[in-house]
Short mmCIF file of C-alpha atoms in Angstrom, two decimals:
data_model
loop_
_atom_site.label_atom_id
_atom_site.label_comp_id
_atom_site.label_asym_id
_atom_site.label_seq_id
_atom_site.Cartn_x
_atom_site.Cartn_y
_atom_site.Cartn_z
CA UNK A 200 127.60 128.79 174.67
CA UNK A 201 126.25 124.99 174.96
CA UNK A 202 127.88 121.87 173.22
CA UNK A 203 125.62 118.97 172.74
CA UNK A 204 126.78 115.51 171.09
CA UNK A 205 124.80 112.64 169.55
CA UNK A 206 126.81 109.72 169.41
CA UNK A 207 126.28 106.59 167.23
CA UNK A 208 128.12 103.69 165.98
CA UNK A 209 127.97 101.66 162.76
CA UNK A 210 129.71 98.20 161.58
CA UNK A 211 131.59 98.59 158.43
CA UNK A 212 134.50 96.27 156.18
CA UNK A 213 137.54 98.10 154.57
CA UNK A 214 140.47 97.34 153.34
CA UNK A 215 143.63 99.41 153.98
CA UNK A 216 146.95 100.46 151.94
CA UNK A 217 149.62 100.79 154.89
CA UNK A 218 153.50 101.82 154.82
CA UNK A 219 154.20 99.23 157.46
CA UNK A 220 156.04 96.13 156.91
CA UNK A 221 154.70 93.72 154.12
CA UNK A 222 153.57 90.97 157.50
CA UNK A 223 151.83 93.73 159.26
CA UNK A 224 149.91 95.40 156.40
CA UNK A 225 148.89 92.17 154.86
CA UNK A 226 145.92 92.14 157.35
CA UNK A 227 144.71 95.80 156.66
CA UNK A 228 145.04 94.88 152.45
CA UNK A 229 142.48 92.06 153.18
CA UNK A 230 138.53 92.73 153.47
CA UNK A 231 138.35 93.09 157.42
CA UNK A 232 135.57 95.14 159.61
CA UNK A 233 135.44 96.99 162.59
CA UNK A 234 132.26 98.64 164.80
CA UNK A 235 132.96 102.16 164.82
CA UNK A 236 131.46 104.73 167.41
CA UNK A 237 131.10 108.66 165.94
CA UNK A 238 130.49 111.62 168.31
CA UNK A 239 129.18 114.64 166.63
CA UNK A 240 129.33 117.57 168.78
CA UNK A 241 127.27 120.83 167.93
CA UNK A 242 127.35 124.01 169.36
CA UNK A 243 125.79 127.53 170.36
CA UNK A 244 123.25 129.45 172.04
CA UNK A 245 119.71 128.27 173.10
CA UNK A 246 117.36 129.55 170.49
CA UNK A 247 114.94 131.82 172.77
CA UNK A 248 111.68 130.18 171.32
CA UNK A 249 112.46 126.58 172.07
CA UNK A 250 115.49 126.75 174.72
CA UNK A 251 117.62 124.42 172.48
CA UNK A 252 120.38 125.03 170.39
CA UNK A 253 119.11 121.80 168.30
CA UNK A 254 116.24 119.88 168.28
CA UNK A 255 117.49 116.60 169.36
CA UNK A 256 115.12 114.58 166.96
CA UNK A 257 116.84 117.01 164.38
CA UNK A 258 120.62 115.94 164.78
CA UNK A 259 119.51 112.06 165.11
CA UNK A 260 117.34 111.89 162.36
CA UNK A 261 120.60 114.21 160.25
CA UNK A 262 122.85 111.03 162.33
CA UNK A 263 120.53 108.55 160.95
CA UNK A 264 120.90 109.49 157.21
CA UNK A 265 124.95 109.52 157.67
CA UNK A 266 124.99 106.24 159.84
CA UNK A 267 122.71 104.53 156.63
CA UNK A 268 125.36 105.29 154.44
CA UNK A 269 128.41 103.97 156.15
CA UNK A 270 126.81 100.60 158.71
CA UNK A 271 127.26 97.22 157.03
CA UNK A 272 128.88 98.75 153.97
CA UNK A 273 132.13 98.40 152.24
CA UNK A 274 133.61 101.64 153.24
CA UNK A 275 136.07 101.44 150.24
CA UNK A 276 133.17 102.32 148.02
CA UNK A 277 131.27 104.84 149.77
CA UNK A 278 131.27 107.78 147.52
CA UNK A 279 132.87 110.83 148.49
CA UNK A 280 135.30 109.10 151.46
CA UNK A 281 138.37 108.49 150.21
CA UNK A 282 140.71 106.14 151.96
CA UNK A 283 138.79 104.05 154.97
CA UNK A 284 140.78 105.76 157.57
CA UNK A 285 139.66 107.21 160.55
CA UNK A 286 140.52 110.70 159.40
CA UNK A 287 138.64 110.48 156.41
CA UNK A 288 134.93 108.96 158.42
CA UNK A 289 135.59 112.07 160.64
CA UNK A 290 135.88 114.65 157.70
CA UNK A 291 132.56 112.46 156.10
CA UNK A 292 130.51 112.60 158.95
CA UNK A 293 131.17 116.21 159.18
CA UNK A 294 130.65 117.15 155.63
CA UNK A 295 127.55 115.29 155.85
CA UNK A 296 125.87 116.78 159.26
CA UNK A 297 127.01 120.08 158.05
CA UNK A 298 125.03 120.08 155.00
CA UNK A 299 121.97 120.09 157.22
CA UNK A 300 122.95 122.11 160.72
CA UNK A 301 125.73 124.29 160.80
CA UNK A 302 126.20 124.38 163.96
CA UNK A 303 128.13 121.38 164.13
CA UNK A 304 131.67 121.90 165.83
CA UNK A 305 133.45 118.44 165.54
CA UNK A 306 133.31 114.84 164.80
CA UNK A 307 135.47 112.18 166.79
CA UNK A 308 135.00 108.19 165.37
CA UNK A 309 136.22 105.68 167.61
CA UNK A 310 137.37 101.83 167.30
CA UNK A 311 137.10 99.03 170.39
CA UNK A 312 140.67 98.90 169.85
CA UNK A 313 141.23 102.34 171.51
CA UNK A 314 142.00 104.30 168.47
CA UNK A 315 140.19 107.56 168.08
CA UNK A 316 140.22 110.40 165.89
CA UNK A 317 138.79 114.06 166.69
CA UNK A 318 138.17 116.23 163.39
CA UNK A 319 137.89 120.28 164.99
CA UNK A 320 137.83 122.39 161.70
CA UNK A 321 139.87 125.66 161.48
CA UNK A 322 137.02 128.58 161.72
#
């Protein structure tokens, strides 16, 4: 079994709802942005006609349509996302690459501040 990742980042404004105190969720509730890294990590066998277990030019041009949808947008109105968190751009990204190669295995989207999220569906 092989695991290969693609990873590529995006810039993107939000605005959050947080159950913190009123001083330090008055930040998140204004328009603010962040660059975001993703990792999306797919797995399996090497196909015995080509070696891989994904074209490469497959998963970034699949990466490319995803990253259009989400770099220099307003992530509170990107259809199908939800909340801006970093829970729901993992479960996106997924949804999105899965639609086009199954043999994705997990998303993780990063932000320079050191948070990170890892989305590993249940099989």
């Amino acid at each position: 079994m092989f695991e290969l990742s693609q990873t590529f980042s995006f810039d993107a404004a939000h605005t959050l709802k947080r159950q913190v105190s009123p001083e330090e969720a008055a930040g998140s509730r204004r328009i603010h942005g962040h660059t975001y890294t993703a990792e999306v990590m797919v797995a399996g066998e090497r196909q015995a006609e080509s070696g891989m277990v994904v074209d490469l030019a497959v998963l970034r041009a699949v990466i490319a349509d995803v990253r259009s949808q989400l770099d220099h947008h307003f992530l509170d109105e990107v259809a199908g996302l939800g909340a801006p968190t970093l829970e729901n751009l993992c479960v996106f990204i997924y949804a999105q690459v899965r639609q086009h190669l199954p043999q994705v295995t997990a998303v993780a989207v990063s932000r320079a501040a050191g948070d990170r999220c890892v989305y590993r569906p249940r099989a």
